């Protein structure tokens, strides 16, 4: 056995305001039937005016820390039972401000003192990248316990008249606590597969607001401040990259698809999830789905799906799990673990 990062806490948070398909259809040229059939989404949540990504990140972080405390209390022989963490990694593509990063403010509001805290931007793959970063820092001995958060508020960057993106995206945050442990323990992160293809950078983008299309003091060209996505090629790339990345990881870890109990994939579109399952030769019941209730919450998607699946008993201790994500960049990434006996502190 070797030193490994072990998942020991899980939490999630959603904003208070839910938006139904019918409410969207009252504002835009769309329908509940189109959205459900083409995406599988029935509901998404959006932040209130003045509410930001860090507010959701703090709520999810608090809940993950509470979940880790309960685990430590119930597990008297758990290594590192002290509740505090010495690293915060926040995956987001909707930071509170372009500068500074959002993570230090989140760590401060969580009362974590002067711990290292930084953002990771890999859009919908952000959580897997953040998990790999924190796990690597733990295995290298740079950190002992890490809070890894995925949080996004895409409602703040969507074009109000774009029926496609408004139907898909929702706001939210999810978080896990990692502690140093052994590779043979349940919850140990057993391996990662990460990749990118910048040749597809324009498929998922916000054109204005960075150094390429910099601020001149004038409003940006129409629509350039909003998130834009080319749905069809993104769909194809999501299926190819999540299934190929999962398969590479399975080979590395020494599992076959038949050994797998659950795939927790980025919740982009239920048709994408089923296509990934089909590519891997899995049955629908092996694919965790919660996008019907929350939409695509970007970096929050995988930890929120884990929270819901664990809370509902769809994911149980001992399950062999692959997490897989795909998003802007283009980026993709997968992680493997045996699910630990933890109690998620879920969204209210
Ligand atoms: N309501 C009604 N009609 C719609 C809507 C809507 N909400 N949105 C699009 N349409 C229309 C289109 O305008 C088009 O009309 P047309 O034929 O008259 O031009 C028609 O529906 C079909 O459009 P398609 O784009 O071909 O529809 P498709 O079945 O491919 O579904 C979708 C579109 C849902 C966007 C799909 O392509 C998809 O899910 N893509 C992947 C998105 C994704 O995974 N994003 C995650 C990564 S993003 C990130 O990392 C932040």
mmCIF file of C-alpha atoms and ligand atoms in Angstrom:
data_model
loop_
_atom_site.group_PDB
_atom_site.id
_atom_site.type_symbol
_atom_site.label_atom_id
_atom_site.label_comp_id
_atom_site.label_asym_id
_atom_site.label_seq_id
_atom_site.Cartn_x
_atom_site.Cartn_y
_atom_site.Cartn_z
ATOM 1 C CA UNK A 1 0.000 0.000 0.000
ATOM 2 C CA UNK A 2 1.130 3.541 -0.679
ATOM 3 C CA UNK A 3 0.154 7.021 0.476
ATOM 4 C CA UNK A 4 -3.066 8.182 -1.189
ATOM 5 C CA UNK A 5 -5.728 10.882 -0.935
ATOM 6 C CA UNK A 6 -8.922 9.490 0.589
ATOM 7 C CA UNK A 7 -12.415 10.989 0.234
ATOM 8 C CA UNK A 8 -13.818 11.535 3.759
ATOM 9 C CA UNK A 9 -16.502 14.230 3.394
ATOM 10 C CA UNK A 10 -19.091 15.320 0.836
ATOM 11 C CA UNK A 11 -21.465 18.271 0.610
ATOM 12 C CA UNK A 12 -23.565 20.230 -1.842
ATOM 13 C CA UNK A 13 -25.448 23.520 -2.084
ATOM 14 C CA UNK A 14 -27.964 25.059 -4.464
ATOM 15 C CA UNK A 15 -29.395 28.564 -4.604
ATOM 16 C CA UNK A 16 -32.967 29.052 -3.358
ATOM 17 C CA UNK A 17 -34.605 29.940 -6.676
ATOM 18 C CA UNK A 18 -35.744 27.053 -8.880
ATOM 19 C CA UNK A 19 -36.641 27.675 -12.523
ATOM 20 C CA UNK A 20 -38.949 25.135 -14.169
ATOM 21 C CA UNK A 21 -39.087 24.380 -17.884
ATOM 22 C CA UNK A 22 -42.546 25.943 -17.950
ATOM 23 C CA UNK A 23 -41.153 29.191 -16.531
ATOM 24 C CA UNK A 24 -38.490 29.250 -19.272
ATOM 25 C CA UNK A 25 -41.134 28.530 -21.894
ATOM 26 C CA UNK A 26 -43.077 31.564 -20.685
ATOM 27 C CA UNK A 27 -40.050 33.759 -21.510
ATOM 28 C CA UNK A 28 -38.465 32.045 -24.532
ATOM 29 C CA UNK A 29 -39.446 30.102 -27.661
ATOM 30 C CA UNK A 30 -39.099 26.666 -26.036
ATOM 31 C CA UNK A 31 -41.223 24.022 -24.297
ATOM 32 C CA UNK A 32 -41.059 21.575 -21.424
ATOM 33 C CA UNK A 33 -41.400 18.786 -23.968
ATOM 34 C CA UNK A 34 -38.390 19.958 -26.087
ATOM 35 C CA UNK A 35 -36.139 20.465 -23.077
ATOM 36 C CA UNK A 36 -37.030 17.137 -21.464
ATOM 37 C CA UNK A 37 -36.742 15.142 -24.689
ATOM 38 C CA UNK A 38 -33.534 16.720 -26.000
ATOM 39 C CA UNK A 39 -31.681 17.157 -22.673
ATOM 40 C CA UNK A 40 -33.484 15.272 -19.846
ATOM 41 C CA UNK A 41 -33.539 18.457 -17.738
ATOM 42 C CA UNK A 42 -36.678 19.442 -15.822
ATOM 43 C CA UNK A 43 -35.422 22.018 -13.314
ATOM 44 C CA UNK A 44 -32.424 24.215 -12.598
ATOM 45 C CA UNK A 45 -31.549 26.691 -9.819
ATOM 46 C CA UNK A 46 -30.265 30.247 -10.226
ATOM 47 C CA UNK A 47 -28.585 32.686 -7.860
ATOM 48 C CA UNK A 48 -30.405 35.801 -6.653
ATOM 49 C CA UNK A 49 -29.131 39.279 -7.591
ATOM 50 C CA UNK A 50 -26.022 39.921 -5.478
ATOM 51 C CA UNK A 51 -25.444 36.224 -4.773
ATOM 52 C CA UNK A 52 -22.174 34.893 -6.210
ATOM 53 C CA UNK A 53 -20.137 31.755 -6.831
ATOM 54 C CA UNK A 54 -18.260 32.143 -3.527
ATOM 55 C CA UNK A 55 -21.538 32.173 -1.568
ATOM 56 C CA UNK A 56 -22.422 28.753 -2.974
ATOM 57 C CA UNK A 57 -18.821 27.523 -2.565
ATOM 58 C CA UNK A 58 -18.821 28.487 1.133
ATOM 59 C CA UNK A 59 -22.163 26.701 1.707
ATOM 60 C CA UNK A 60 -20.959 23.511 -0.016
ATOM 61 C CA UNK A 61 -17.573 23.714 1.745
ATOM 62 C CA UNK A 62 -19.221 24.033 5.167
ATOM 63 C CA UNK A 63 -21.374 20.981 4.477
ATOM 64 C CA UNK A 64 -18.458 18.871 3.225
ATOM 65 C CA UNK A 65 -16.465 19.786 6.351
ATOM 66 C CA UNK A 66 -19.476 18.844 8.508
ATOM 67 C CA UNK A 67 -19.722 15.521 6.660
ATOM 68 C CA UNK A 68 -15.985 14.904 7.310
ATOM 69 C CA UNK A 69 -16.419 15.735 11.010
ATOM 70 C CA UNK A 70 -19.270 13.215 11.313
ATOM 71 C CA UNK A 71 -17.138 10.600 9.594
ATOM 72 C CA UNK A 72 -14.202 11.278 11.938
ATOM 73 C CA UNK A 73 -16.524 11.107 14.981
ATOM 74 C CA UNK A 74 -18.020 7.780 13.925
ATOM 75 C CA UNK A 75 -14.659 6.340 12.865
ATOM 76 C CA UNK A 76 -12.543 6.652 15.987
ATOM 77 C CA UNK A 77 -9.513 5.051 14.295
ATOM 78 C CA UNK A 78 -9.655 7.294 11.211
ATOM 79 C CA UNK A 79 -6.304 8.803 10.358
ATOM 80 C CA UNK A 80 -6.205 12.551 10.801
ATOM 81 C CA UNK A 81 -9.383 13.079 12.779
ATOM 82 C CA UNK A 82 -8.680 16.802 13.181
ATOM 83 C CA UNK A 83 -11.411 18.664 11.332
ATOM 84 C CA UNK A 84 -9.334 21.382 9.698
ATOM 85 C CA UNK A 85 -7.918 21.286 6.203
ATOM 86 C CA UNK A 86 -4.570 22.682 5.048
ATOM 87 C CA UNK A 87 -5.453 23.225 1.377
ATOM 88 C CA UNK A 88 -8.430 24.622 -0.562
ATOM 89 C CA UNK A 89 -8.784 24.084 -4.313
ATOM 90 C CA UNK A 90 -11.800 25.677 -5.986
ATOM 91 C CA UNK A 91 -12.847 24.707 -9.506
ATOM 92 C CA UNK A 92 -14.806 27.492 -11.168
ATOM 93 C CA UNK A 93 -15.156 29.317 -14.475
ATOM 94 C CA UNK A 94 -17.422 31.971 -12.997
ATOM 95 C CA UNK A 95 -15.169 33.491 -10.321
ATOM 96 C CA UNK A 96 -16.548 36.345 -8.205
ATOM 97 C CA UNK A 97 -14.087 38.676 -10.008
ATOM 98 C CA UNK A 98 -11.466 38.152 -12.756
ATOM 99 C CA UNK A 99 -8.808 38.963 -10.143
ATOM 100 C CA UNK A 100 -8.007 37.821 -7.464
ATOM 101 C CA UNK A 101 -8.925 34.132 -7.386
ATOM 102 C CA UNK A 102 -12.109 33.218 -5.497
ATOM 103 C CA UNK A 103 -10.627 30.416 -3.351
ATOM 104 C CA UNK A 104 -8.740 32.592 -0.805
ATOM 105 C CA UNK A 105 -11.955 34.453 0.073
ATOM 106 C CA UNK A 106 -13.808 31.151 0.422
ATOM 107 C CA UNK A 107 -11.094 29.765 2.747
ATOM 108 C CA UNK A 108 -11.238 32.982 4.793
ATOM 109 C CA UNK A 109 -15.024 32.866 5.147
ATOM 110 C CA UNK A 110 -14.793 29.203 6.190
ATOM 111 C CA UNK A 111 -12.423 30.235 8.997
ATOM 112 C CA UNK A 112 -9.546 28.149 7.642
ATOM 113 C CA UNK A 113 -6.860 30.708 8.453
ATOM 114 C CA UNK A 114 -3.938 31.167 6.071
ATOM 115 C CA UNK A 115 -4.125 27.862 4.188
ATOM 116 C CA UNK A 116 -3.024 27.790 0.540
ATOM 117 C CA UNK A 117 -6.094 28.391 -1.625
ATOM 118 C CA UNK A 118 -6.345 28.748 -5.391
ATOM 119 C CA UNK A 119 -8.734 28.406 -8.330
ATOM 120 C CA UNK A 120 -8.644 25.846 -11.131
ATOM 121 C CA UNK A 121 -10.402 26.778 -14.394
ATOM 122 C CA UNK A 122 -11.281 23.792 -16.582
ATOM 123 C CA UNK A 123 -15.007 24.572 -17.066
ATOM 124 C CA UNK A 124 -17.101 21.374 -16.691
ATOM 125 C CA UNK A 125 -13.963 19.260 -16.098
ATOM 126 C CA UNK A 126 -12.872 21.627 -13.328
ATOM 127 C CA UNK A 127 -13.841 19.375 -10.430
ATOM 128 C CA UNK A 128 -11.836 16.395 -11.742
ATOM 129 C CA UNK A 129 -8.814 18.632 -12.410
ATOM 130 C CA UNK A 130 -9.118 20.142 -8.900
ATOM 131 C CA UNK A 131 -9.443 16.669 -7.367
ATOM 132 C CA UNK A 132 -6.315 15.478 -9.213
ATOM 133 C CA UNK A 133 -4.399 18.607 -8.131
ATOM 134 C CA UNK A 134 -5.334 18.251 -4.451
ATOM 135 C CA UNK A 135 -4.786 14.471 -4.446
ATOM 136 C CA UNK A 136 -1.332 14.931 -5.997
ATOM 137 C CA UNK A 137 -0.418 17.513 -3.350
ATOM 138 C CA UNK A 138 -1.498 15.072 -0.640
ATOM 139 C CA UNK A 139 0.417 12.120 -2.082
ATOM 140 C CA UNK A 140 3.484 14.376 -2.489
ATOM 141 C CA UNK A 141 3.254 15.317 1.210
ATOM 142 C CA UNK A 142 2.569 19.002 0.488
ATOM 143 C CA UNK A 143 -0.854 18.786 2.189
ATOM 144 C CA UNK A 144 -2.557 16.460 4.686
ATOM 145 C CA UNK A 145 -6.218 17.395 4.262
ATOM 146 C CA UNK A 146 -7.832 19.281 1.402
ATOM 147 C CA UNK A 147 -11.190 20.846 0.678
ATOM 148 C CA UNK A 148 -11.968 20.505 -3.042
ATOM 149 C CA UNK A 149 -14.934 22.546 -4.248
ATOM 150 C CA UNK A 150 -16.633 22.806 -7.640
ATOM 151 C CA UNK A 151 -18.837 25.906 -7.870
ATOM 152 C CA UNK A 152 -20.328 27.832 -10.772
ATOM 153 C CA UNK A 153 -23.044 30.391 -11.451
ATOM 154 C CA UNK A 154 -23.467 30.172 -15.222
ATOM 155 C CA UNK A 155 -26.803 31.985 -14.958
ATOM 156 C CA UNK A 156 -24.689 35.144 -14.517
ATOM 157 C CA UNK A 157 -22.987 34.755 -17.934
ATOM 158 C CA UNK A 158 -25.822 33.354 -20.105
ATOM 159 C CA UNK A 159 -27.387 35.369 -22.905
ATOM 160 C CA UNK A 160 -30.945 36.013 -21.607
ATOM 161 C CA UNK A 161 -32.385 35.360 -25.080
ATOM 162 C CA UNK A 162 -30.422 32.131 -25.795
ATOM 163 C CA UNK A 163 -33.012 29.368 -25.353
ATOM 164 C CA UNK A 164 -30.449 26.579 -25.687
ATOM 165 C CA UNK A 165 -27.977 27.569 -22.979
ATOM 166 C CA UNK A 166 -30.689 28.855 -20.639
ATOM 167 C CA UNK A 167 -32.434 25.482 -20.846
ATOM 168 C CA UNK A 168 -29.276 23.567 -19.970
ATOM 169 C CA UNK A 169 -27.314 25.436 -17.311
ATOM 170 C CA UNK A 170 -28.024 25.868 -13.600
ATOM 171 C CA UNK A 171 -26.039 27.198 -10.635
ATOM 172 C CA UNK A 172 -24.667 25.165 -7.729
ATOM 173 C CA UNK A 173 -21.692 23.985 -5.696
ATOM 174 C CA UNK A 174 -20.413 20.636 -4.459
ATOM 175 C CA UNK A 175 -17.383 19.759 -2.353
ATOM 176 C CA UNK A 176 -15.363 16.867 -0.993
ATOM 177 C CA UNK A 177 -12.819 16.648 1.817
ATOM 178 C CA UNK A 178 -9.695 14.586 1.139
ATOM 179 C CA UNK A 179 -7.298 13.293 3.798
ATOM 180 C CA UNK A 180 -3.984 11.501 3.591
ATOM 181 C CA UNK A 181 -4.407 7.743 3.866
ATOM 182 C CA UNK A 182 -3.501 4.468 2.205
ATOM 183 C CA UNK A 183 -4.248 3.292 -1.332
ATOM 184 C CA UNK A 184 -6.058 0.165 -0.056
ATOM 185 C CA UNK A 185 -8.680 2.111 1.919
ATOM 186 C CA UNK A 186 -12.228 2.726 0.650
ATOM 187 C CA UNK A 187 -12.370 6.281 -0.669
ATOM 188 C CA UNK A 188 -8.739 6.295 -1.863
ATOM 189 C CA UNK A 189 -8.354 7.948 -5.246
ATOM 190 C CA UNK A 190 -6.797 5.151 -7.294
ATOM 191 C CA UNK A 191 -5.875 7.008 -10.463
ATOM 192 C CA UNK A 192 -6.657 9.790 -12.894
ATOM 193 C CA UNK A 193 -6.805 10.340 -16.646
ATOM 194 C CA UNK A 194 -6.640 13.993 -17.720
ATOM 195 C CA UNK A 195 -6.467 15.621 -21.150
ATOM 196 C CA UNK A 196 -7.130 18.685 -23.271
ATOM 197 C CA UNK A 197 -7.463 19.795 -26.894
ATOM 198 C CA UNK A 198 -7.092 23.545 -27.335
ATOM 199 C CA UNK A 199 -7.969 23.109 -31.009
ATOM 200 C CA UNK A 200 -11.586 23.084 -29.820
ATOM 201 C CA UNK A 201 -11.295 26.204 -27.633
ATOM 202 C CA UNK A 202 -13.872 28.161 -29.657
ATOM 203 C CA UNK A 203 -16.608 25.527 -29.234
ATOM 204 C CA UNK A 204 -17.302 26.602 -25.629
ATOM 205 C CA UNK A 205 -16.355 30.193 -24.890
ATOM 206 C CA UNK A 206 -16.975 33.673 -23.484
ATOM 207 C CA UNK A 207 -15.243 35.886 -26.064
ATOM 208 C CA UNK A 208 -14.941 39.177 -24.174
ATOM 209 C CA UNK A 209 -13.540 40.034 -20.764
ATOM 210 C CA UNK A 210 -10.036 38.538 -21.022
ATOM 211 C CA UNK A 211 -6.725 39.783 -22.408
ATOM 212 C CA UNK A 212 -7.519 38.729 -26.007
ATOM 213 C CA UNK A 213 -10.633 40.846 -26.366
ATOM 214 C CA UNK A 214 -9.720 43.309 -23.675
ATOM 215 C CA UNK A 215 -11.855 45.984 -22.096
ATOM 216 C CA UNK A 216 -11.679 49.346 -23.871
ATOM 217 C CA UNK A 217 -14.168 51.025 -21.588
ATOM 218 C CA UNK A 218 -16.822 50.546 -24.311
ATOM 219 C CA UNK A 219 -19.409 47.737 -24.137
ATOM 220 C CA UNK A 220 -18.161 44.557 -25.929
ATOM 221 C CA UNK A 221 -19.513 43.610 -29.361
ATOM 222 C CA UNK A 222 -23.059 42.328 -29.046
ATOM 223 C CA UNK A 223 -23.245 38.998 -27.248
ATOM 224 C CA UNK A 224 -19.490 38.663 -26.705
ATOM 225 C CA UNK A 225 -19.835 39.034 -22.944
ATOM 226 C CA UNK A 226 -22.089 35.971 -22.848
ATOM 227 C CA UNK A 227 -21.313 32.262 -22.788
ATOM 228 C CA UNK A 228 -21.572 30.648 -26.238
ATOM 229 C CA UNK A 229 -21.515 26.971 -27.162
ATOM 230 C CA UNK A 230 -21.765 24.968 -30.390
ATOM 231 C CA UNK A 231 -24.084 22.241 -29.145
ATOM 232 C CA UNK A 232 -23.684 19.535 -31.806
ATOM 233 C CA UNK A 233 -19.854 19.211 -31.899
ATOM 234 C CA UNK A 234 -19.749 19.610 -28.120
ATOM 235 C CA UNK A 235 -22.200 16.706 -27.817
ATOM 236 C CA UNK A 236 -20.020 14.473 -30.015
ATOM 237 C CA UNK A 237 -16.775 15.451 -28.286
ATOM 238 C CA UNK A 238 -18.339 14.920 -24.841
ATOM 239 C CA UNK A 239 -19.341 11.334 -25.687
ATOM 240 C CA UNK A 240 -15.985 10.469 -27.292
ATOM 241 C CA UNK A 241 -13.789 12.003 -24.623
ATOM 242 C CA UNK A 242 -15.688 10.880 -21.504
ATOM 243 C CA UNK A 243 -15.914 7.292 -22.754
ATOM 244 C CA UNK A 244 -12.297 7.125 -24.006
ATOM 245 C CA UNK A 245 -10.947 8.787 -20.854
ATOM 246 C CA UNK A 246 -12.955 6.380 -18.661
ATOM 247 C CA UNK A 247 -11.671 3.390 -20.622
ATOM 248 C CA UNK A 248 -8.019 4.567 -20.383
ATOM 249 C CA UNK A 249 -8.450 4.973 -16.637
ATOM 250 C CA UNK A 250 -10.061 1.541 -16.249
ATOM 251 C CA UNK A 251 -7.071 0.017 -18.070
ATOM 252 C CA UNK A 252 -4.674 1.898 -15.784
ATOM 253 C CA UNK A 253 -6.487 0.869 -12.592
ATOM 254 C CA UNK A 254 -6.911 -2.714 -13.799
ATOM 255 C CA UNK A 255 -10.721 -2.743 -13.823
ATOM 256 C CA UNK A 256 -12.961 -3.835 -16.684
ATOM 257 C CA UNK A 257 -16.271 -2.050 -17.360
ATOM 258 C CA UNK A 258 -17.893 -5.180 -15.895
ATOM 259 C CA UNK A 259 -16.146 -4.461 -12.552
ATOM 260 C CA UNK A 260 -17.767 -1.030 -12.374
ATOM 261 C CA UNK A 261 -20.824 -0.322 -10.219
ATOM 262 C CA UNK A 262 -21.381 3.339 -11.104
ATOM 263 C CA UNK A 263 -20.188 5.973 -13.534
ATOM 264 C CA UNK A 264 -20.717 9.495 -12.258
ATOM 265 C CA UNK A 265 -20.298 11.582 -15.403
ATOM 266 C CA UNK A 266 -20.592 15.323 -15.907
ATOM 267 C CA UNK A 267 -24.346 15.996 -16.060
ATOM 268 C CA UNK A 268 -24.533 17.700 -19.474
ATOM 269 C CA UNK A 269 -27.382 15.957 -21.261
ATOM 270 C CA UNK A 270 -29.074 12.634 -20.476
ATOM 271 C CA UNK A 271 -28.503 11.539 -24.088
ATOM 272 C CA UNK A 272 -24.755 12.130 -23.605
ATOM 273 C CA UNK A 273 -24.818 10.073 -20.380
ATOM 274 C CA UNK A 274 -26.566 7.147 -22.060
ATOM 275 C CA UNK A 275 -24.215 7.308 -25.065
ATOM 276 C CA UNK A 276 -21.174 7.181 -22.737
ATOM 277 C CA UNK A 277 -22.727 4.172 -20.973
ATOM 278 C CA UNK A 278 -23.322 2.497 -24.312
ATOM 279 C CA UNK A 279 -19.707 3.095 -25.426
ATOM 280 C CA UNK A 280 -18.494 1.461 -22.204
ATOM 281 C CA UNK A 281 -20.990 -1.411 -22.492
ATOM 282 C CA UNK A 282 -22.839 -0.410 -19.304
ATOM 283 C CA UNK A 283 -26.523 -0.574 -18.410
ATOM 284 C CA UNK A 284 -28.490 2.629 -17.759
ATOM 285 C CA UNK A 285 -28.780 1.767 -14.024
ATOM 286 C CA UNK A 286 -24.968 2.034 -13.746
ATOM 287 C CA UNK A 287 -25.052 5.683 -14.865
ATOM 288 C CA UNK A 288 -25.863 8.197 -12.135
ATOM 289 C CA UNK A 289 -28.359 10.850 -13.291
ATOM 290 C CA UNK A 290 -29.462 13.942 -11.349
ATOM 291 C CA UNK A 291 -29.533 16.531 -14.163
ATOM 292 C CA UNK A 292 -33.328 16.215 -14.324
ATOM 293 C CA UNK A 293 -33.382 18.117 -10.997
ATOM 294 C CA UNK A 294 -30.415 20.513 -11.287
ATOM 295 C CA UNK A 295 -29.418 20.889 -14.958
ATOM 296 C CA UNK A 296 -25.777 21.283 -15.965
ATOM 297 C CA UNK A 297 -24.066 22.924 -12.986
ATOM 298 C CA UNK A 298 -20.608 22.962 -14.663
ATOM 299 C CA UNK A 299 -17.836 22.425 -12.044
ATOM 300 C CA UNK A 300 -20.456 21.531 -9.393
ATOM 301 C CA UNK A 301 -21.993 18.816 -11.535
ATOM 302 C CA UNK A 302 -19.998 15.748 -10.427
ATOM 303 C CA UNK A 303 -19.936 16.445 -6.652
ATOM 304 C CA UNK A 304 -23.665 17.325 -6.692
ATOM 305 C CA UNK A 305 -24.395 14.072 -8.544
ATOM 306 C CA UNK A 306 -22.290 12.189 -5.960
ATOM 307 C CA UNK A 307 -24.170 13.901 -3.107
ATOM 308 C CA UNK A 308 -27.580 13.071 -4.519
ATOM 309 C CA UNK A 309 -26.639 9.481 -5.415
ATOM 310 C CA UNK A 310 -25.103 8.813 -1.988
ATOM 311 C CA UNK A 311 -28.026 10.458 -0.139
ATOM 312 C CA UNK A 312 -30.544 8.402 -2.120
ATOM 313 C CA UNK A 313 -28.720 5.074 -1.704
ATOM 314 C CA UNK A 314 -27.933 4.813 -5.416
ATOM 315 C CA UNK A 315 -24.247 4.899 -4.475
ATOM 316 C CA UNK A 316 -23.273 2.710 -1.517
ATOM 317 C CA UNK A 317 -20.022 1.910 0.296
ATOM 318 C CA UNK A 318 -17.927 -0.575 -1.663
ATOM 319 C CA UNK A 319 -19.188 0.466 -5.078
ATOM 320 C CA UNK A 320 -16.451 0.762 -7.693
ATOM 321 C CA UNK A 321 -16.911 4.214 -9.183
ATOM 322 C CA UNK A 322 -15.497 6.183 -12.093
ATOM 323 C CA UNK A 323 -16.003 9.946 -12.192
ATOM 324 C CA UNK A 324 -15.669 11.456 -15.657
ATOM 325 C CA UNK A 325 -15.982 15.013 -16.931
ATOM 326 C CA UNK A 326 -15.797 16.966 -20.160
ATOM 327 C CA UNK A 327 -15.921 20.682 -20.810
ATOM 328 C CA UNK A 328 -14.576 23.851 -22.350
ATOM 329 C CA UNK A 329 -10.944 24.024 -23.319
ATOM 330 C CA UNK A 330 -11.621 21.432 -24.549
ATOM 331 C CA UNK A 331 -10.812 19.446 -21.416
ATOM 332 C CA UNK A 332 -11.659 16.033 -20.027
ATOM 333 C CA UNK A 333 -10.738 13.944 -17.022
ATOM 334 C CA UNK A 334 -11.632 10.851 -15.021
ATOM 335 C CA UNK A 335 -10.956 9.529 -11.524
ATOM 336 C CA UNK A 336 -11.500 6.086 -9.944
ATOM 337 C CA UNK A 337 -12.299 5.099 -6.374
ATOM 338 C CA UNK A 338 -14.105 2.549 -4.226
ATOM 339 C CA UNK A 339 -16.949 4.467 -2.580
ATOM 340 C CA UNK A 340 -16.342 5.043 1.161
ATOM 341 C CA UNK A 341 -18.828 4.919 4.043
ATOM 342 C CA UNK A 342 -19.562 8.643 4.286
ATOM 343 C CA UNK A 343 -22.754 10.577 4.907
ATOM 344 C CA UNK A 344 -23.181 13.499 2.506
ATOM 345 C CA UNK A 345 -24.499 16.730 3.962
ATOM 346 C CA UNK A 346 -26.687 17.643 1.047
ATOM 347 C CA UNK A 347 -28.430 20.648 -0.256
ATOM 348 C CA UNK A 348 -31.433 21.725 1.771
HETATM 349 N N1 LIG B 1 -36.133 24.843 -27.244
HETATM 350 C C1 LIG B 1 -36.597 24.566 -28.478
HETATM 351 N N2 LIG B 1 -35.788 24.412 -29.541
HETATM 352 C C2 LIG B 1 -34.459 24.520 -29.338
HETATM 353 C C3 LIG B 1 -33.916 24.799 -28.062
HETATM 354 C C4 LIG B 1 -34.810 24.960 -26.991
HETATM 355 N N3 LIG B 1 -34.400 25.203 -25.738
HETATM 356 N N4 LIG B 1 -32.570 24.851 -28.179
HETATM 357 C C5 LIG B 1 -32.273 24.604 -29.468
HETATM 358 N N5 LIG B 1 -33.424 24.434 -30.164
HETATM 359 C C6 LIG B 1 -33.581 24.160 -31.592
HETATM 360 C C7 LIG B 1 -32.428 24.663 -32.422
HETATM 361 O O1 LIG B 1 -32.548 26.060 -32.651
HETATM 362 C C8 LIG B 1 -32.628 23.863 -33.693
HETATM 363 O O2 LIG B 1 -33.624 24.472 -34.480
HETATM 364 P P1 LIG B 1 -33.484 24.508 -36.094
HETATM 365 O O3 LIG B 1 -33.459 23.063 -36.510
HETATM 366 O O4 LIG B 1 -34.696 25.251 -36.489
HETATM 367 O O5 LIG B 1 -32.202 25.227 -36.347
HETATM 368 C C9 LIG B 1 -33.178 22.535 -33.169
HETATM 369 O O6 LIG B 1 -33.625 22.780 -31.813
HETATM 370 C C10 LIG B 1 -32.149 21.422 -33.138
HETATM 371 O O7 LIG B 1 -30.935 21.959 -32.625
HETATM 372 P P2 LIG B 1 -29.709 21.049 -32.306
HETATM 373 O O8 LIG B 1 -28.583 21.900 -31.784
HETATM 374 O O9 LIG B 1 -29.445 20.165 -33.466
HETATM 375 O O10 LIG B 1 -30.340 20.197 -31.125
HETATM 376 P P3 LIG B 1 -29.721 18.999 -30.352
HETATM 377 O O11 LIG B 1 -30.666 17.890 -30.353
HETATM 378 O O12 LIG B 1 -28.297 18.756 -30.746
HETATM 379 O O13 LIG B 1 -29.692 19.546 -28.853
HETATM 380 C C11 LIG B 1 -28.185 20.550 -27.288
HETATM 381 C C12 LIG B 1 -28.994 20.742 -28.554
HETATM 382 C C13 LIG B 1 -29.137 20.223 -26.161
HETATM 383 C C14 LIG B 1 -27.441 21.839 -26.980
HETATM 384 C C15 LIG B 1 -27.200 19.388 -27.495
HETATM 385 O O14 LIG B 1 -26.485 19.574 -28.697
HETATM 386 C C16 LIG B 1 -26.222 19.259 -26.365
HETATM 387 O O15 LIG B 1 -26.591 18.862 -25.277
HETATM 388 N N6 LIG B 1 -24.952 19.567 -26.596
HETATM 389 C C17 LIG B 1 -23.933 19.419 -25.600
HETATM 390 C C18 LIG B 1 -23.963 20.519 -24.600
HETATM 391 C C19 LIG B 1 -22.980 20.208 -23.499
HETATM 392 O O16 LIG B 1 -22.723 19.072 -23.218
HETATM 393 N N7 LIG B 1 -22.434 21.156 -22.844
HETATM 394 C C20 LIG B 1 -21.521 20.807 -21.771
HETATM 395 C C21 LIG B 1 -20.224 21.270 -21.992
HETATM 396 S S1 LIG B 1 -20.325 22.991 -21.817
HETATM 397 C C22 LIG B 1 -19.182 23.440 -20.662
HETATM 398 O O17 LIG B 1 -18.169 22.868 -20.506
HETATM 399 C C23 LIG B 1 -19.522 24.666 -19.908
#
